[in-house]
mmCIF file with all atom_site columns, C-alpha atoms in Angstrom:
data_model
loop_
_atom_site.group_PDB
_atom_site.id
_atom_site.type_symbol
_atom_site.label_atom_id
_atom_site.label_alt_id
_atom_site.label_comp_id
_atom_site.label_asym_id
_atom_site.label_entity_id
_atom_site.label_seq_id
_atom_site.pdbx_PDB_ins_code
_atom_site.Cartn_x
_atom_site.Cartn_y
_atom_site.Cartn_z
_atom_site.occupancy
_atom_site.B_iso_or_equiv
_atom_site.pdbx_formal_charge
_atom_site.auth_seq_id
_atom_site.auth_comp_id
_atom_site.auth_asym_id
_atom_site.auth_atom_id
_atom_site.pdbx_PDB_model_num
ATOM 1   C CA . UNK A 1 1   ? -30.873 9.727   0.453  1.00 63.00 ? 218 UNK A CA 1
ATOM 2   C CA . UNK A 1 2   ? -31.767 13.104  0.989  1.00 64.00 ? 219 UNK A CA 1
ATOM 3   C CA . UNK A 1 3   ? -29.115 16.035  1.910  1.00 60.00 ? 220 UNK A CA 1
ATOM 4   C CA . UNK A 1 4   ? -30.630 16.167  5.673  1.00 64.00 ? 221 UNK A CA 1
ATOM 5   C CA . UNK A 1 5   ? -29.693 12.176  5.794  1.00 54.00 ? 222 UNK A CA 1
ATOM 6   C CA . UNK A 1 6   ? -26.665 12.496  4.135  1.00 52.00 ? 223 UNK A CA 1
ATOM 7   C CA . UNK A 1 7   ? -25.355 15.368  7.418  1.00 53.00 ? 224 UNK A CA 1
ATOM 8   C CA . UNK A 1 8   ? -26.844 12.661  9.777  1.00 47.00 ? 225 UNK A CA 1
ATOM 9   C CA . UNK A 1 9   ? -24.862 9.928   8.692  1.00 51.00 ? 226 UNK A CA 1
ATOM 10  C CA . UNK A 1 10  ? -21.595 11.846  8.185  1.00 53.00 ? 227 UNK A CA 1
ATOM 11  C CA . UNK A 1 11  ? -21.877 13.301  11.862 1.00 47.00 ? 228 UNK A CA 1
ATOM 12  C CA . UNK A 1 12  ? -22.454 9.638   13.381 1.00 57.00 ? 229 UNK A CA 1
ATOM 13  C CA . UNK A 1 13  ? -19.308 8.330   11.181 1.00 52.00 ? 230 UNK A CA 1
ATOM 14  C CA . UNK A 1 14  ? -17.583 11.504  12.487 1.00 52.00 ? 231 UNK A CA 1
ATOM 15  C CA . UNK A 1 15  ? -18.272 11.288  16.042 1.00 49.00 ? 232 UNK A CA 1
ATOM 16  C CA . UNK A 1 16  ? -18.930 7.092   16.630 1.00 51.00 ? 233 UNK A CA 1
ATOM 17  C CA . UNK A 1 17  ? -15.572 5.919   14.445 1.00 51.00 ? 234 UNK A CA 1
ATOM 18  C CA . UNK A 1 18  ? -12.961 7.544   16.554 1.00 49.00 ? 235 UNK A CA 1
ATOM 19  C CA . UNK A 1 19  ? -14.227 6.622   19.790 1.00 47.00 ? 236 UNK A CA 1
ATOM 20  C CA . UNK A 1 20  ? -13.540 3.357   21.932 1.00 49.00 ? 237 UNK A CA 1
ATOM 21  C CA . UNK A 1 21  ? -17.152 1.946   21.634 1.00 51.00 ? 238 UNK A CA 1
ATOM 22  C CA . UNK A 1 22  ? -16.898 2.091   18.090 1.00 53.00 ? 239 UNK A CA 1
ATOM 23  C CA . UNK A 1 23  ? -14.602 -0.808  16.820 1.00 47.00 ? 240 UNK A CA 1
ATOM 24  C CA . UNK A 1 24  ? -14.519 -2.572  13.935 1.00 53.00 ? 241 UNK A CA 1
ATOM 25  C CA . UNK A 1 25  ? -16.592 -6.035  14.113 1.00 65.00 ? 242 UNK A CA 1
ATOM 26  C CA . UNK A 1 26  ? -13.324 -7.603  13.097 1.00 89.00 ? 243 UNK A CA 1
ATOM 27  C CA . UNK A 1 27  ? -11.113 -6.384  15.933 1.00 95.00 ? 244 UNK A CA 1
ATOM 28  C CA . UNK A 1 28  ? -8.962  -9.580  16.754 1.00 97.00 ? 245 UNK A CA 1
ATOM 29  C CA . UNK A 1 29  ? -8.801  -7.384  20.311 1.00 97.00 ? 246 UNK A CA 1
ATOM 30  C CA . UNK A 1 30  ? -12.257 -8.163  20.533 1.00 96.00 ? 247 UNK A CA 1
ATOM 31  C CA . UNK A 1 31  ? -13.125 -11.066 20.191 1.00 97.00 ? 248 UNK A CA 1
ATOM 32  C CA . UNK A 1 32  ? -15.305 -13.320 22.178 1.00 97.00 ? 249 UNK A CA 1
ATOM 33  C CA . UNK A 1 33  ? -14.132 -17.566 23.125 1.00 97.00 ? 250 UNK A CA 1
ATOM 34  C CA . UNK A 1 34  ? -15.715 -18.471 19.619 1.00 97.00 ? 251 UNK A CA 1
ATOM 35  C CA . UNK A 1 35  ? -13.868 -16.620 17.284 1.00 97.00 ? 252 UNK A CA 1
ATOM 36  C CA . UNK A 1 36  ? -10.583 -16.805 19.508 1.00 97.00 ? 253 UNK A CA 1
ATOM 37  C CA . UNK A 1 37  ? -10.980 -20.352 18.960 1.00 98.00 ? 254 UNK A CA 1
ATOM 38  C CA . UNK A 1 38  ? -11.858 -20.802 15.541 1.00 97.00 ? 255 UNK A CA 1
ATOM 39  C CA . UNK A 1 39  ? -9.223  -18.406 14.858 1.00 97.00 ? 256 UNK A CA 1
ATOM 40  C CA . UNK A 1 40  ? -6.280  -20.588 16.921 1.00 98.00 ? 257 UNK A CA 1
ATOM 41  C CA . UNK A 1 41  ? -7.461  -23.990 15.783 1.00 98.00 ? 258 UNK A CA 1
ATOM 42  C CA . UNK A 1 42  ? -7.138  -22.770 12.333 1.00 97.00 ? 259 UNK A CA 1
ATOM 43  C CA . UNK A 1 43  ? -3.788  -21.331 12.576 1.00 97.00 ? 260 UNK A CA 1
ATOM 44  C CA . UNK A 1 44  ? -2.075  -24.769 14.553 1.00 97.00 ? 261 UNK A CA 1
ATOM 45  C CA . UNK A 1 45  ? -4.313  -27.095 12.851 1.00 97.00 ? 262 UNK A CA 1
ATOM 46  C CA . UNK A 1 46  ? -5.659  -28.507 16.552 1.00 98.00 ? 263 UNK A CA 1
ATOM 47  C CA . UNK A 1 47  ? -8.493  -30.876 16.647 1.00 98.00 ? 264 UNK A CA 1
ATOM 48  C CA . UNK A 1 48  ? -10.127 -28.832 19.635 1.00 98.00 ? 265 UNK A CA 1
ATOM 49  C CA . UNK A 1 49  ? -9.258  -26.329 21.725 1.00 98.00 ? 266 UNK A CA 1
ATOM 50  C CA . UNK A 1 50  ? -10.934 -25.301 25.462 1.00 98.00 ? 267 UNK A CA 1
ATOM 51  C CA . UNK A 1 51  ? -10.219 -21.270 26.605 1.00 98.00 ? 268 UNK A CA 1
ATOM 52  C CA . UNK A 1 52  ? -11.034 -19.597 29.592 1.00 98.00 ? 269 UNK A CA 1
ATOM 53  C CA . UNK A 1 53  ? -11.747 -15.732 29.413 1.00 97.00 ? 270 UNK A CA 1
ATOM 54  C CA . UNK A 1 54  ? -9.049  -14.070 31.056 1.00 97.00 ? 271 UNK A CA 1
ATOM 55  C CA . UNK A 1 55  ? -8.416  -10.083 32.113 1.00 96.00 ? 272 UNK A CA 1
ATOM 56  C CA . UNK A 1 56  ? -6.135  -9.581  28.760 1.00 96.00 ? 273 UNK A CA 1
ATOM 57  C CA . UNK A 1 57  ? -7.026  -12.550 26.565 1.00 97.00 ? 274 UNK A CA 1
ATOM 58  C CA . UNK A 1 58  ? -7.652  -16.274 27.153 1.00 98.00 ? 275 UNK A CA 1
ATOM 59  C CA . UNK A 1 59  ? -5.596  -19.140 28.519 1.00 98.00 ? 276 UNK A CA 1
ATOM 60  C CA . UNK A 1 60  ? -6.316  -22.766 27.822 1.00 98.00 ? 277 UNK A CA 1
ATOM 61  C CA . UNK A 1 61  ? -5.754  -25.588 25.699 1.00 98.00 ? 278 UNK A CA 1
ATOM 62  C CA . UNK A 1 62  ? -5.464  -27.462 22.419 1.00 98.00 ? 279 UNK A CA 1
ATOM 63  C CA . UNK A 1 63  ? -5.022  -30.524 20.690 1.00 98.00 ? 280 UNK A CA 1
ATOM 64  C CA . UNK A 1 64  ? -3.826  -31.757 17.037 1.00 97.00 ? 281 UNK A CA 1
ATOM 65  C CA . UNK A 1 65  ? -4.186  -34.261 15.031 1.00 96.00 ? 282 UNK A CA 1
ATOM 66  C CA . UNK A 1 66  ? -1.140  -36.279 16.090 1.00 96.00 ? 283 UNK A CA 1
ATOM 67  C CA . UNK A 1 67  ? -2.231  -35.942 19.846 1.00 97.00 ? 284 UNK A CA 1
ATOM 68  C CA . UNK A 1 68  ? 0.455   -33.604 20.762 1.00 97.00 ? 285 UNK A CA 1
ATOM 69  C CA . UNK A 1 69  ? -0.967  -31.056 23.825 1.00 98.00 ? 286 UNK A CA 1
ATOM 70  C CA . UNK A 1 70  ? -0.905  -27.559 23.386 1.00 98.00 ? 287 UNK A CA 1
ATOM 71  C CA . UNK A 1 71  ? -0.907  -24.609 26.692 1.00 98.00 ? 288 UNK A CA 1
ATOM 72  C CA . UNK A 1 72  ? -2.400  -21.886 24.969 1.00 98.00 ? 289 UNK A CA 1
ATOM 73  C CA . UNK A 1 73  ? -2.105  -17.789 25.617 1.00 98.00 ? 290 UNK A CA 1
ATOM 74  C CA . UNK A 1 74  ? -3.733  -15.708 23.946 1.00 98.00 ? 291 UNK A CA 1
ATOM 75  C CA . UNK A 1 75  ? -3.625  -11.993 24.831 1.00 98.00 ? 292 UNK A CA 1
ATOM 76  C CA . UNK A 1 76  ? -5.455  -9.496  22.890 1.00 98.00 ? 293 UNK A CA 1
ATOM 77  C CA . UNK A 1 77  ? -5.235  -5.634  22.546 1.00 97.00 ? 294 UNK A CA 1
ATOM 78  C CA . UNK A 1 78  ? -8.711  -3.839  21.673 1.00 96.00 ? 295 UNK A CA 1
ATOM 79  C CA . UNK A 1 79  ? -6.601  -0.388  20.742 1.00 96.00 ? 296 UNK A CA 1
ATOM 80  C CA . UNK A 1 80  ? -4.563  -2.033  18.707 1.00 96.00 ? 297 UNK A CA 1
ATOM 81  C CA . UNK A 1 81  ? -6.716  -4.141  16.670 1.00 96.00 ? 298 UNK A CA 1
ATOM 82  C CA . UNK A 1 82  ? -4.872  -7.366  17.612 1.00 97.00 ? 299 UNK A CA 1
ATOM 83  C CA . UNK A 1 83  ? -4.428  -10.652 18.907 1.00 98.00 ? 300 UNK A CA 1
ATOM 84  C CA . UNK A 1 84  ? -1.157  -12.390 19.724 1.00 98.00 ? 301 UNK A CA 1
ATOM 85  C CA . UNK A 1 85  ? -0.574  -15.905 21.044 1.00 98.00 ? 302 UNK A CA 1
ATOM 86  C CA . UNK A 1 86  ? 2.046   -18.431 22.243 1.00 98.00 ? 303 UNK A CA 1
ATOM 87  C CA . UNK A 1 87  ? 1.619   -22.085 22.154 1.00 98.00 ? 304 UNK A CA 1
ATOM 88  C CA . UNK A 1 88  ? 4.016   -24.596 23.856 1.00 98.00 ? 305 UNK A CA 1
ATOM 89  C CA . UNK A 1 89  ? 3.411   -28.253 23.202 1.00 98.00 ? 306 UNK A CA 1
ATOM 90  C CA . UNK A 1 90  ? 4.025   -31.538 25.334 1.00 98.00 ? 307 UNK A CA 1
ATOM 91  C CA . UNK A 1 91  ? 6.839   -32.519 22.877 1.00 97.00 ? 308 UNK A CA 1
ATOM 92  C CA . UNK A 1 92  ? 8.458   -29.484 22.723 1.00 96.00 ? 309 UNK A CA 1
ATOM 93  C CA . UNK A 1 93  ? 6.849   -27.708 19.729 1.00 95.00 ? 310 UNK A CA 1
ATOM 94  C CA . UNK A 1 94  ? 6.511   -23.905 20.436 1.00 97.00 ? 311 UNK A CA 1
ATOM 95  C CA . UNK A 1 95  ? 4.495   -21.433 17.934 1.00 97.00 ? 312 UNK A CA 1
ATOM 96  C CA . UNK A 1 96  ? 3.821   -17.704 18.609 1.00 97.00 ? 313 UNK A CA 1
ATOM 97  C CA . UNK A 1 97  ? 2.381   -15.080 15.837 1.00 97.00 ? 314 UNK A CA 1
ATOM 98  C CA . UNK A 1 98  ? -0.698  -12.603 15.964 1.00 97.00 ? 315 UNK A CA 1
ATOM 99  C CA . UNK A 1 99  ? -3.249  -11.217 13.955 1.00 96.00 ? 316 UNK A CA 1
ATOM 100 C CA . UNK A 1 100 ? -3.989  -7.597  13.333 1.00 95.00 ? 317 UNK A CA 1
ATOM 101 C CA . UNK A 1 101 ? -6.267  -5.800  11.199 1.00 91.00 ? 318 UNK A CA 1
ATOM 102 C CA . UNK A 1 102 ? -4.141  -2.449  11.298 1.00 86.00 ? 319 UNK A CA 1
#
């Protein structure tokens, strides 16, 4: 890489990492219905899962192995790198956590 290659990419990093439209691939705050539910299925060990996009997150719902029903919320935060959710299940089981990559 030559020196005049070298400035370029050090001014993009400068000027592109701070800013909003710049986030990390992996923000949790960002992700799309896919990786929300990947991510949720893995973490309660449902069987599927159905979310609807929402202003702050995604509602929706899930199901385990045993056939228990879960209401889901998940609500993420894009300037904080993270995702938090609550689960409440038909027989009483409630689970809440996040992810963050901060």
């Amino acid at each position: 890489m030559s020196l005049i290659q070298k400035t370029v990419v050090a001014l993009i990093l400068a000027v592109c990492l701070p800013s909003v439209g710049c986030q990390p691939a992996n923000n949790p705050g960002t992700w799309d219905e896919a990786k929300a539910s990947e991510y949720i299925k893995e973490q309660l060990s449902l069987e599927s899962v159905e979310l609807t996009k929402t202003s702050d997150g995604f509602t929706g719902t899930g199901t385990d192995a045993d056939g228990e029903t879960f209401e889901l919320v998940l609500t993420q935060q894009p300037d904080q790198n993270r995702l938090e959710y609550d689960a409440t299940g038909s027989r009483g089981t409630m689970e809440n956590g996040f992810y963050s990559t901060n």
